Amino acid sequence: MSIRIGILGYGNLGRGVESAVMQNPDMELVGVFTRRNPSSIQLKTEGVPVLKADELPAWKDKIDVLVLCGGSATDLATQTPAYAGMFNVIDSYDTHANIPAHFNDVDSAAKAGGKTALISCGWDPGMFSLNRLYSECILSEGASYTFWGKGVSQGHSDAIRRIEGVADARQYTIPVESAVEAVRSGSNPELTTRQKHTRECFVVAKEGADKARIENEIKTMPNYFADYDTTVHFISQEELDRDHKGLPHGGYVIRTGVTGVNKENKHVIEYKLKLDSNPEFTGSVLVCYARAIFRLASEGRTGCMTVFDIAPAYLSARSGEELRAKML
Amino acid sequence: MSIRIGILGYGNLGRGVESAVMQNPDMELVGVFTRRNPSSIQLKTEGVPVLKADELPAWKDKIDVLVLCGGSATDLATQTPAYAGMFNVIDSYDTHANIPAHFNDVDSAAKAGGKTALISCGWDPGMFSLNRLYSECILSEGASYTFWGKGVSQGHSDAIRRIEGVADARQYTIPVESAVEAVRSGSNPELTTRQKHTRECFVVAKEGADKARIENEIKTMPNYFADYDTTVHFISQEELDRDHKGLPHGGYVIRTGVTGVNKENKHVIEYKLKLDSNPEFTGSVLVCYARAIFRLASEGRTGCMTVFDIAPAYLSARSGEELRAKML
């Protein structure tokens, strides 16, 4: 019997989850739920219904794990707790500062409903968090660094698009290679925001717009760009569509540390991702954790968890015997 | 109250565990047990007794986790099952083909004694296994590759030392950089043993020994060297002691895979270790997993586990709240 997956929200991430389900034969997509008009949505999977989000309660016994694919800023803080009492749920909530509050909200709802929930799953938070944790536990004396990119930041691209005179934009976050090298060397550098990443912007200006003003507004925008070395390229819509349509991303988690009675030996642990499609990779992480949540729920576990709380074997469709024989 | 650690076997790995315990304030080394004459051993930790292995049964209630630091070939296959009924135990058993049998032996003994056991912990098997598992679960359509080195293989160094006329030797396993690059590119290369690694040997010949014969015996040695491009350097004992005294190691686990409805997007997950001291790093992994085993035992879990069965949060001295707030 397949694990029955539901998707709430059919944007980039929802489509990423859909294609990941197709790649896992022990899973089956049973419904996509949306706040838009369902007839406006055409799925990639044949024979699966698209339904109004309001209809979810009627699907309570027909979905094993509901994957919430909304945005952290607007949707997940309310959606995940709202559905966690009715379904086993999983989300990719990534507003780091609010994770503890979100965890508590989801945990209460899941426990009240006797369901299992996983929040903040994906690659950061998610696989990067796991690597920060494992490497800190192994090298207890050391320093950890996370670099993001080269990749498209959708939040920063949106911020540029809100500037007057901008028709479209794409922003890349780029790690400073010399900073990555300094970290790898084990020299434990103190790095400012500016020293870790640069930002590169491809901007389509509206006809007659003042490009010098747009460039200045981008480079001085607080939080988003002011603390970074930012370059701005004005290009045509055709060039943007041709050269910057993808959503690549990636990055590095690096920990360096010392061991030995005199702390004489250095070690470097590096985890690196290079992703052609951020939402499809995130969707793939969500889907293997959906398998884990289904199993944990079947064992009677209730309440909210994070990737820290889930033993790796739960992610795999293989048996324990097979994992020990082939993967250990 | 500290977690009380015992060590059985005081070779390189035992010393690595000892120094890792020093770096973790929630742990305490309470005894080192040996089959040698205890008075021949001088620990780095003050005030800790060195005792005959025969005395272990009397320490049943004074040790929370016993870390078995013998060799896989000769010691662990019998030692771990022998002590798993009496102590919570952890070992680094690395004879991959025999892991399933070893698991069953240790599992039976641990269950009979109501104890918790972890086998095959370290970096390979261990952290590399975890990365093979996580990355295969995420990228279900793809290929995985493990490269080892640059690092000292003690088994290969020993094999050279057994050749007539050899006084001492050190062997480095070196990944072929072009093969690593081909894997990273996502081209899914089929790689032979020879294409993945080279072997470099530093050999001290006894006075008057026939170097040409030694070199030929090394290069044609079945299993160890015959399938590899091997280089042999004859050096003096002084040079060996000066330049090749350390036990560095490391390597890569790389998985590449595709996602998307048309499998149009490529992804690369890479985990990389660069270690100045193989036994001290392995000891550091063992010690954080000893923490996990202590906790799992406190929760009443019994039987044998592997790194696949342990949720990452168990490795950390931090609380769940702190992990979610700071590491996720």
XYZ file of C-alpha atoms in Angstrom:
656
model
C 0.000 0.000 0.000
C 1.360 3.402 -0.975
C 1.832 6.328 1.367
C -0.938 8.764 0.407
C 0.392 12.320 0.053
C -1.649 15.525 -0.060
C -0.215 18.898 -1.098
C -1.543 22.240 0.119
C -0.362 25.091 -2.114
C 0.704 24.614 -5.720
C 3.516 27.106 -6.277
C 7.152 26.236 -7.043
C 7.479 24.111 -3.896
C 4.174 22.301 -4.427
C 5.306 21.360 -7.927
C 8.660 20.231 -6.494
C 6.880 17.923 -4.051
C 4.679 16.598 -6.848
C 7.643 15.617 -9.019
C 9.463 14.077 -6.023
C 6.427 11.896 -5.264
C 6.595 10.649 -8.873
C 10.179 9.506 -8.245
C 9.268 7.422 -5.172
C 7.254 4.292 -6.006
C 6.090 3.760 -2.411
C 4.215 7.089 -2.530
C 1.115 8.305 -4.244
C -0.230 11.836 -4.687
C -3.931 11.752 -3.837
C -4.914 15.421 -3.958
C -3.683 18.986 -4.393
C -5.466 21.680 -2.372
C -5.393 25.370 -3.176
C -6.883 28.708 -2.209
C -6.970 29.637 -5.889
C -9.637 28.497 -8.315
C -8.922 24.747 -8.755
C -9.901 24.848 -12.419
C -7.025 27.301 -13.046
C -4.505 24.626 -12.045
C -3.156 21.888 -14.294
C -1.163 19.202 -12.461
C 1.725 17.193 -13.916
C 0.291 13.986 -12.424
C -2.639 12.438 -14.262
C -5.850 11.539 -12.487
C -5.220 13.523 -9.298
C -7.929 15.991 -8.236
C -7.299 19.683 -7.522
C -9.601 20.890 -4.764
C -10.393 23.962 -2.704
C -8.453 24.099 0.566
C -11.831 24.268 2.349
C -12.476 20.661 1.381
C -9.489 19.318 3.331
C -11.499 18.184 6.404
C -13.386 15.680 4.230
C -10.005 14.136 3.278
C -9.013 13.441 6.887
C -8.942 9.665 6.391
C -7.723 9.664 2.802
C -4.343 11.364 3.285
C -1.444 9.874 5.266
C 0.764 12.977 5.207
C -0.206 16.505 4.185
C 2.730 18.529 2.845
C 2.244 22.260 3.401
C 3.818 24.180 0.546
C 2.908 27.772 1.409
C 5.303 30.577 2.272
C 6.737 31.026 5.762
C 5.998 34.735 5.900
C 2.294 34.568 5.143
C 0.960 31.014 5.234
C 2.723 28.443 7.361
C 2.581 30.181 10.754
C -1.196 29.760 10.710
C -1.689 26.848 8.276
C 0.526 24.253 9.932
C -1.042 24.580 13.408
C -4.494 24.696 11.785
C -4.066 21.342 10.026
C -1.761 19.577 12.520
C -4.692 18.319 14.597
C -6.380 16.736 11.587
C -3.487 15.387 9.491
C 0.085 14.261 9.888
C 1.776 17.366 8.491
C 5.164 18.514 7.280
C 6.311 22.030 6.418
C 9.451 23.949 5.433
C 8.981 26.883 7.828
C 12.189 28.912 7.511
C 11.795 32.075 9.585
C 14.601 31.015 11.939
C 13.802 33.464 14.738
C 10.210 32.238 15.039
C 10.881 28.501 14.888
C 10.508 27.925 18.672
C 7.056 29.585 18.741
C 5.969 27.771 15.580
C 7.163 24.469 17.079
C 5.062 25.023 20.203
C 1.936 25.920 18.203
C 2.242 22.869 15.982
C 3.173 20.580 18.868
C 0.028 21.509 20.857
C -2.238 21.019 17.860
C -0.662 17.696 16.851
C -0.789 16.302 20.378
C -4.423 17.354 20.792
C -5.323 15.532 17.577
C -3.092 12.522 18.154
C -1.106 13.336 15.005
C 2.581 13.604 14.027
C 4.143 16.783 12.643
C 7.508 17.879 11.265
C 8.413 21.536 10.808
C 11.305 23.393 9.162
C 12.312 20.651 6.780
C 14.248 21.242 3.559
C 17.903 22.164 3.137
C 18.214 25.253 5.342
C 16.579 24.723 7.739
C 16.943 21.000 7.167
C 20.027 19.271 5.789
C 22.260 22.247 6.635
C 20.912 22.203 10.216
C 21.668 18.478 10.494
C 25.209 19.058 9.332
C 25.681 21.937 11.786
C 24.480 19.611 14.560
C 26.457 16.484 13.633
C 29.684 18.399 13.052
C 29.399 20.407 16.285
C 28.797 17.212 18.261
C 31.866 15.534 16.756
C 34.221 18.519 16.885
C 33.150 20.031 20.193
C 35.959 22.591 20.054
C 35.717 24.467 16.788
C 33.806 26.959 14.696
C 30.959 26.489 12.210
C 30.248 28.510 9.104
C 27.339 28.488 6.673
C 27.623 29.989 3.189
C 24.721 30.213 0.773
C 24.864 30.243 -3.008
C 25.554 30.717 -5.710
C 21.807 30.875 -5.974
C 18.662 32.879 -6.511
C 17.186 34.538 -3.435
C 13.497 34.961 -4.126
C 13.066 37.363 -1.184
C 15.779 39.658 -2.517
C 14.455 39.431 -6.072
C 11.013 40.434 -4.769
C 12.510 43.369 -2.855
C 14.051 44.719 -6.070
C 10.799 44.295 -7.969
C 9.039 46.530 -5.432
C 11.290 49.493 -6.410
C 9.609 52.082 -8.618
C 10.623 51.739 -12.240
C 11.588 48.047 -12.004
C 9.736 45.665 -14.323
C 11.464 42.451 -13.266
C 14.557 41.292 -11.383
C 16.633 38.317 -10.298
C 19.111 38.399 -7.418
C 21.968 35.938 -6.869
C 23.623 35.413 -3.499
C 27.273 34.455 -4.019
C 29.695 33.176 -1.376
C 33.077 34.933 -1.363
C 35.468 32.196 -2.479
C 38.406 33.592 -0.500
C 36.277 33.514 2.668
C 35.306 29.885 2.011
C 38.994 29.066 1.502
C 39.984 30.859 4.712
C 37.399 28.839 6.631
C 38.568 25.565 5.089
C 42.138 26.337 6.119
C 41.049 26.081 9.755
C 42.190 29.619 10.563
C 38.812 30.375 12.233
C 38.404 33.772 10.549
C 36.002 36.338 11.979
C 33.930 37.262 8.952
C 31.578 40.209 8.580
C 28.391 39.944 6.536
C 30.157 41.790 3.715
C 33.117 39.421 3.769
C 31.000 36.270 3.457
C 28.660 36.957 0.517
C 28.225 39.306 -2.420
C 24.951 40.040 -4.179
C 24.487 40.287 -7.941
C 21.287 41.742 -9.389
C 19.875 41.468 -12.912
C 17.256 44.163 -13.353
C 14.793 44.953 -16.128
C 13.960 48.688 -15.941
C 10.669 50.056 -17.210
C 10.900 52.321 -20.223
C 12.184 55.749 -19.257
C 12.993 54.765 -15.670
C 15.981 56.398 -13.942
C 18.514 53.582 -13.795
C 20.971 55.457 -11.602
C 18.267 55.980 -8.963
C 17.189 52.313 -9.143
C 20.777 51.150 -8.724
C 21.237 53.471 -5.764
C 17.993 52.341 -4.141
C 19.050 48.710 -4.443
C 22.566 49.205 -3.095
C 21.415 51.216 -0.076
C 18.380 49.104 0.849
C 18.692 48.268 4.574
C 18.893 44.583 5.632
C 18.669 43.354 2.055
C 21.670 44.994 0.324
C 23.285 47.806 2.353
C 25.625 45.436 4.230
C 26.843 43.695 1.064
C 28.964 44.475 -1.955
C 26.235 44.544 -4.571
C 26.512 44.722 -8.340
C 23.591 45.715 -10.550
C 23.239 44.810 -14.228
C 20.434 46.262 -16.334
C 19.273 43.780 -18.948
C 16.251 43.272 -21.188
C 13.240 41.132 -20.267
C 14.276 38.755 -23.050
C 17.738 38.329 -21.515
C 16.245 37.783 -18.056
C 13.848 35.153 -19.353
C 16.565 33.461 -21.398
C 19.472 33.469 -18.912
C 17.932 33.739 -15.447
C 14.777 31.661 -15.496
C 15.991 28.855 -13.224
C 16.027 28.715 -9.450
C 19.476 27.277 -8.725
C 20.875 27.400 -5.208
C 23.265 25.645 -2.856
C 25.955 26.430 -0.374
C 28.301 25.073 2.248
C 28.268 24.124 5.910
C 31.851 23.935 7.128
C 33.094 23.165 10.622
C 36.726 23.183 11.595
C 37.926 22.003 14.956
C 40.817 20.596 16.936
C 41.450 17.361 18.795
C 44.273 15.884 20.829
C 45.572 16.409 24.329
C 47.364 19.552 23.153
C 44.723 20.361 20.525
C 47.420 19.787 17.952
C 45.309 18.179 15.215
C 42.971 20.069 12.899
C 39.926 18.672 11.137
C 37.569 20.017 8.501
C 34.027 18.730 7.917
C 32.382 20.187 4.821
C 28.880 19.628 3.461
C 28.172 21.142 0.073
C 25.056 21.389 -2.070
C 24.881 22.422 -5.728
C 21.267 22.509 -6.852
C 19.807 23.222 -10.272
C 16.369 23.687 -8.726
C 15.929 24.859 -5.151
C 12.185 24.003 -4.986
C 12.615 20.535 -6.505
C 15.446 19.665 -4.140
C 13.472 21.004 -1.164
C 10.485 18.984 -2.358
C 12.670 15.871 -2.505
C 13.786 16.400 1.103
C 10.175 16.929 2.196
C 9.049 13.723 0.506
C 11.585 11.440 2.194
C 10.724 13.038 5.531
C 7.030 12.484 4.750
C 7.906 8.774 4.611
C 9.515 9.090 8.052
C 6.502 10.929 9.490
C 4.143 8.300 8.114
C 6.147 5.571 9.843
C 6.514 7.429 13.115
C 2.769 8.091 13.123
C 2.171 4.374 12.468
C 4.283 3.623 15.557
C 2.045 5.891 17.617
C 4.369 8.898 17.965
C 2.471 12.157 18.351
C 3.437 15.821 18.522
C 5.886 18.011 16.628
C 9.410 17.043 15.622
C 12.270 18.525 13.660
C 14.920 16.825 11.520
C 16.990 16.550 14.724
C 14.462 14.141 16.227
C 14.234 11.623 13.391
C 16.577 8.648 13.077
C 17.936 8.506 9.499
C 16.677 4.955 8.843
C 13.085 6.258 8.884
C 13.769 8.207 5.659
C 14.546 5.150 3.585
C 12.191 2.710 1.909
C 14.806 -0.015 2.534
C 14.656 -2.334 5.565
C 17.100 -2.104 8.453
C 18.753 -5.342 7.319
C 19.258 -3.999 3.815
C 20.623 -0.682 5.066
C 23.145 -2.437 7.294
C 24.217 -4.798 4.514
C 24.498 -2.236 1.714
C 24.849 1.300 3.039
C 26.773 1.092 6.315
C 26.417 13.801 36.984
C 28.870 12.921 34.258
C 28.510 10.064 31.806
C 31.042 7.484 32.990
C 33.131 6.131 30.096
C 35.299 3.026 30.098
C 37.822 2.210 27.357
C 38.889 -1.313 26.408
C 42.121 -1.280 24.407
C 44.656 1.540 24.575
C 46.093 1.809 21.078
C 45.701 4.790 18.725
C 41.905 4.655 18.890
C 41.800 4.258 22.673
C 43.983 7.343 23.018
C 41.708 9.186 20.548
C 38.676 8.353 22.701
C 40.534 9.456 25.811
C 41.342 12.893 24.380
C 37.770 13.301 23.054
C 36.378 12.594 26.533
C 38.612 15.414 27.856
C 36.943 17.806 25.389
C 33.397 16.990 26.560
C 32.636 18.308 30.060
C 29.565 16.080 30.517
C 31.773 12.983 30.302
C 34.310 11.385 32.557
C 36.833 8.619 31.885
C 36.624 6.165 34.787
C 38.897 3.357 33.672
C 41.059 1.978 30.865
C 41.161 -1.796 30.458
C 43.864 -3.687 28.625
C 45.138 -7.157 27.846
C 48.680 -5.833 28.219
C 50.404 -5.326 31.539
C 48.583 -2.298 33.038
C 51.770 -0.943 34.588
C 53.224 -0.577 31.078
C 50.572 2.015 30.203
C 50.708 5.703 31.048
C 47.407 7.543 30.439
C 47.083 11.206 29.466
C 44.268 11.666 31.996
C 45.327 11.998 35.633
C 43.837 9.842 38.363
C 42.257 7.235 36.095
C 43.154 3.578 36.783
C 44.534 1.204 34.136
C 43.285 -2.319 34.795
C 43.411 -5.814 33.364
C 40.539 -6.565 30.985
C 39.676 -9.502 33.282
C 38.532 -7.038 35.929
C 35.764 -5.562 33.780
C 32.896 -7.588 35.343
C 33.557 -5.877 38.702
C 32.977 -2.506 36.958
C 29.509 -3.435 35.732
C 27.802 -0.716 37.765
C 30.563 1.876 37.557
C 30.637 2.395 33.766
C 27.766 3.896 31.765
C 29.221 3.172 28.323
C 32.165 0.937 27.471
C 33.970 1.982 24.289
C 35.644 -0.952 22.582
C 38.845 0.208 20.899
C 40.265 -3.043 19.545
C 40.759 -3.963 15.899
C 37.950 -5.308 13.717
C 40.011 -8.158 12.339
C 41.086 -9.669 15.615
C 39.219 -8.220 18.581
C 35.772 -6.736 18.047
C 33.998 -9.721 16.495
C 34.350 -11.536 19.819
C 34.780 -8.652 22.301
C 31.664 -6.657 21.507
C 29.220 -9.583 21.858
C 31.113 -10.724 24.976
C 30.620 -7.411 26.783
C 27.267 -6.315 25.300
C 25.293 -8.263 27.906
C 27.114 -6.572 30.782
C 27.665 -3.002 29.581
C 26.195 -0.502 27.171
C 28.832 -0.796 24.453
C 29.971 0.999 21.337
C 32.471 -0.141 18.721
C 33.896 0.897 15.345
C 33.632 -2.513 13.647
C 34.555 -1.851 10.024
C 34.662 -5.197 8.199
C 31.748 -4.202 5.966
C 30.930 -7.704 4.700
C 30.536 -9.086 8.230
C 28.479 -6.239 9.702
C 25.119 -8.098 9.487
C 26.482 -11.108 11.418
C 28.208 -8.875 13.956
C 24.973 -6.901 14.406
C 23.041 -10.097 15.145
C 25.619 -11.346 17.669
C 25.698 -8.039 19.520
C 21.922 -7.598 19.344
C 21.270 -10.985 20.980
C 23.779 -10.351 23.754
C 22.524 -6.812 24.447
C 18.878 -7.872 24.538
C 19.655 -10.790 26.858
C 21.400 -8.405 29.260
C 18.923 -5.549 28.876
C 21.674 -3.296 27.515
C 22.088 -0.904 24.576
C 24.772 -1.310 21.908
C 26.030 0.585 18.887
C 28.310 -1.012 16.301
C 30.262 0.284 13.295
C 30.542 3.878 14.452
C 33.233 6.293 13.263
C 33.572 7.950 9.877
C 33.441 4.970 7.486
C 31.399 3.146 8.588
C 29.745 6.040 10.398
C 29.479 9.579 9.098
C 30.112 8.463 5.501
C 27.354 5.841 5.846
C 24.955 8.492 7.143
C 25.726 10.706 4.187
C 25.238 7.842 1.744
C 21.845 7.181 3.349
C 20.590 10.764 3.602
C 21.654 11.636 0.073
C 20.174 8.489 -1.473
C 16.859 9.134 0.286
C 16.722 12.712 -1.005
C 17.939 12.044 -4.548
C 16.227 8.734 -5.195
C 17.357 8.722 -8.839
C 21.107 9.128 -8.927
C 24.487 7.591 -8.217
C 26.670 7.628 -5.104
C 30.443 7.587 -4.914
C 32.832 7.280 -1.983
C 36.483 8.329 -2.266
C 39.014 7.857 0.524
C 42.096 9.938 1.231
C 44.459 11.452 0.995
C 45.288 9.391 4.028
C 47.299 6.667 5.649
C 45.932 3.153 5.328
C 47.253 1.194 8.274
C 46.233 -2.129 6.720
C 48.224 -1.395 3.557
C 51.195 -0.090 5.551
C 51.180 -3.320 7.560
C 51.027 -5.387 4.357
C 54.195 -3.700 3.073
C 55.989 -4.207 6.390
C 55.407 -7.955 6.097
C 57.520 -8.100 2.886
C 61.007 -9.526 3.379
C 63.640 -6.802 3.518
C 61.257 -4.032 4.619
C 62.092 -2.304 7.901
C 59.199 0.159 7.965
C 56.575 1.626 5.628
C 53.727 4.091 5.263
C 51.060 3.867 2.551
C 48.837 6.736 1.417
C 45.538 6.198 -0.395
C 44.908 9.115 -2.774
C 41.686 9.861 -4.645
C 42.181 10.615 -8.348
C 41.227 14.293 -8.608
C 39.960 13.983 -12.196
C 37.615 11.165 -11.111
C 36.280 13.294 -8.243
C 35.709 16.138 -10.714
C 33.941 13.839 -13.170
C 31.622 12.668 -10.398
C 30.894 16.244 -9.278
C 29.965 17.165 -12.849
C 27.001 14.803 -12.609
C 28.147 12.733 -15.596
C 27.686 9.484 -13.581
C 30.997 7.985 -14.694
C 31.602 4.241 -14.400
C 34.896 4.107 -12.532
C 37.176 1.117 -12.094
C 39.157 0.614 -8.905
C 42.252 1.920 -10.718
C 40.457 5.056 -11.889
C 39.275 6.043 -8.409
C 42.398 5.872 -6.234
C 46.162 5.698 -6.473
C 48.498 4.325 -3.795
C 51.763 5.918 -2.716
C 54.213 3.996 -0.555
C 57.152 5.248 1.501
C 59.384 2.317 2.328
C 62.453 1.912 4.518
C 64.482 -1.033 3.198
C 66.733 -3.073 5.448
C 70.447 -2.788 4.713
C 71.368 -4.787 1.631
C 67.762 -5.593 0.700
C 66.843 -5.885 -2.981
C 64.779 -2.755 -3.603
C 63.688 -3.807 -7.089
C 62.216 -7.029 -5.697
C 60.477 -5.178 -2.846
C 58.968 -2.667 -5.265
C 57.759 -5.464 -7.508
C 56.274 -7.415 -4.603
C 54.351 -4.348 -3.477
C 53.023 -3.442 -6.921
C 51.832 -6.947 -7.699
C 50.335 -7.789 -4.289
C 46.780 -9.076 -4.913
C 43.843 -7.159 -3.358
C 46.129 -4.585 -1.755
C 48.023 -3.071 -4.703
C 47.679 -5.022 -7.953
C 44.502 -3.219 -9.023
C 45.954 0.253 -8.425
C 48.548 2.556 -9.916
C 51.126 2.383 -7.157
C 54.258 4.430 -6.650
C 57.040 3.354 -4.299
C 59.604 5.684 -2.732
C 62.529 4.325 -0.741
C 63.476 6.658 2.082
C 65.457 6.484 5.318
C 63.924 5.696 8.715
C 64.738 9.276 9.746
C 62.766 10.655 6.793
C 59.847 8.343 7.544
C 59.783 9.386 11.191
C 60.113 13.066 10.296
C 57.674 13.343 7.383
C 55.209 10.463 7.737
C 54.551 10.100 11.440
C 50.947 11.319 11.441
C 47.770 9.420 10.651
C 45.871 11.865 8.443
C 42.872 10.704 6.465
C 39.626 11.890 4.936
C 37.649 11.574 1.757
C 34.419 12.338 -0.004
C 30.891 10.989 -0.266
C 29.284 12.447 -3.376
C 25.812 11.791 -4.723
C 24.496 13.265 -7.932
C 20.921 12.917 -9.026
C 18.108 14.364 -11.064
C 14.692 15.806 -10.268
C 11.791 17.231 -12.242
C 9.035 15.765 -14.337
C 11.482 15.383 -17.223
C 14.473 14.779 -14.922
C 15.849 18.021 -16.260
C 17.514 19.326 -13.085
C 20.806 18.040 -11.675
C 21.900 18.170 -8.059
C 25.154 17.408 -6.266
C 25.426 16.565 -2.556
C 28.999 16.361 -1.305
C 30.311 15.511 2.154
C 34.023 15.933 2.665
C 36.358 15.189 5.558
C 39.946 16.370 5.943
C 41.440 14.921 9.096
C 44.857 15.469 10.652
C 44.335 12.447 12.883
C 42.133 9.549 11.852
C 42.051 7.917 15.338
C 41.314 11.179 17.165
C 38.478 12.049 14.785
C 37.081 8.515 15.041
C 37.364 8.780 18.830
C 35.422 12.063 18.717
C 32.616 10.428 16.746
C 32.537 7.494 19.183
C 32.294 9.813 22.172
C 29.279 11.797 20.951
C 27.556 8.524 20.059
C 28.425 7.227 23.550
C 26.344 10.153 24.844
C 23.475 9.020 22.609
C 23.754 5.406 23.771
C 23.759 6.508 27.419
C 20.530 8.444 26.853
C 18.837 5.720 24.845
C 19.742 3.215 27.560
C 18.283 5.591 30.166
C 15.049 5.603 28.165
C 14.948 1.812 28.340
C 16.004 1.008 24.766
C 17.775 -2.323 24.501
C 19.516 -4.220 21.724
C 21.935 -3.250 18.984
C 21.724 -0.133 16.815
C 23.752 1.545 14.110
C 24.158 5.251 13.318
C 21.099 4.871 11.063
C 18.886 4.199 14.092
C 19.836 7.186 16.232
C 18.109 10.553 15.969
C 20.750 13.296 15.709
C 19.498 15.221 18.771
C 20.716 12.372 21.014
C 24.331 13.216 20.125
C 24.223 16.704 21.554
C 24.582 17.842 25.155
C 22.169 20.701 24.317
C 18.419 20.493 25.013
C 15.839 20.173 22.266
C 14.731 23.776 22.883
C 18.280 25.057 22.522
C 18.897 23.026 19.366
C 15.723 24.367 17.744
C 16.534 27.956 18.726
C 20.220 27.956 17.751
C 21.052 25.187 15.291
C 17.981 24.664 13.106
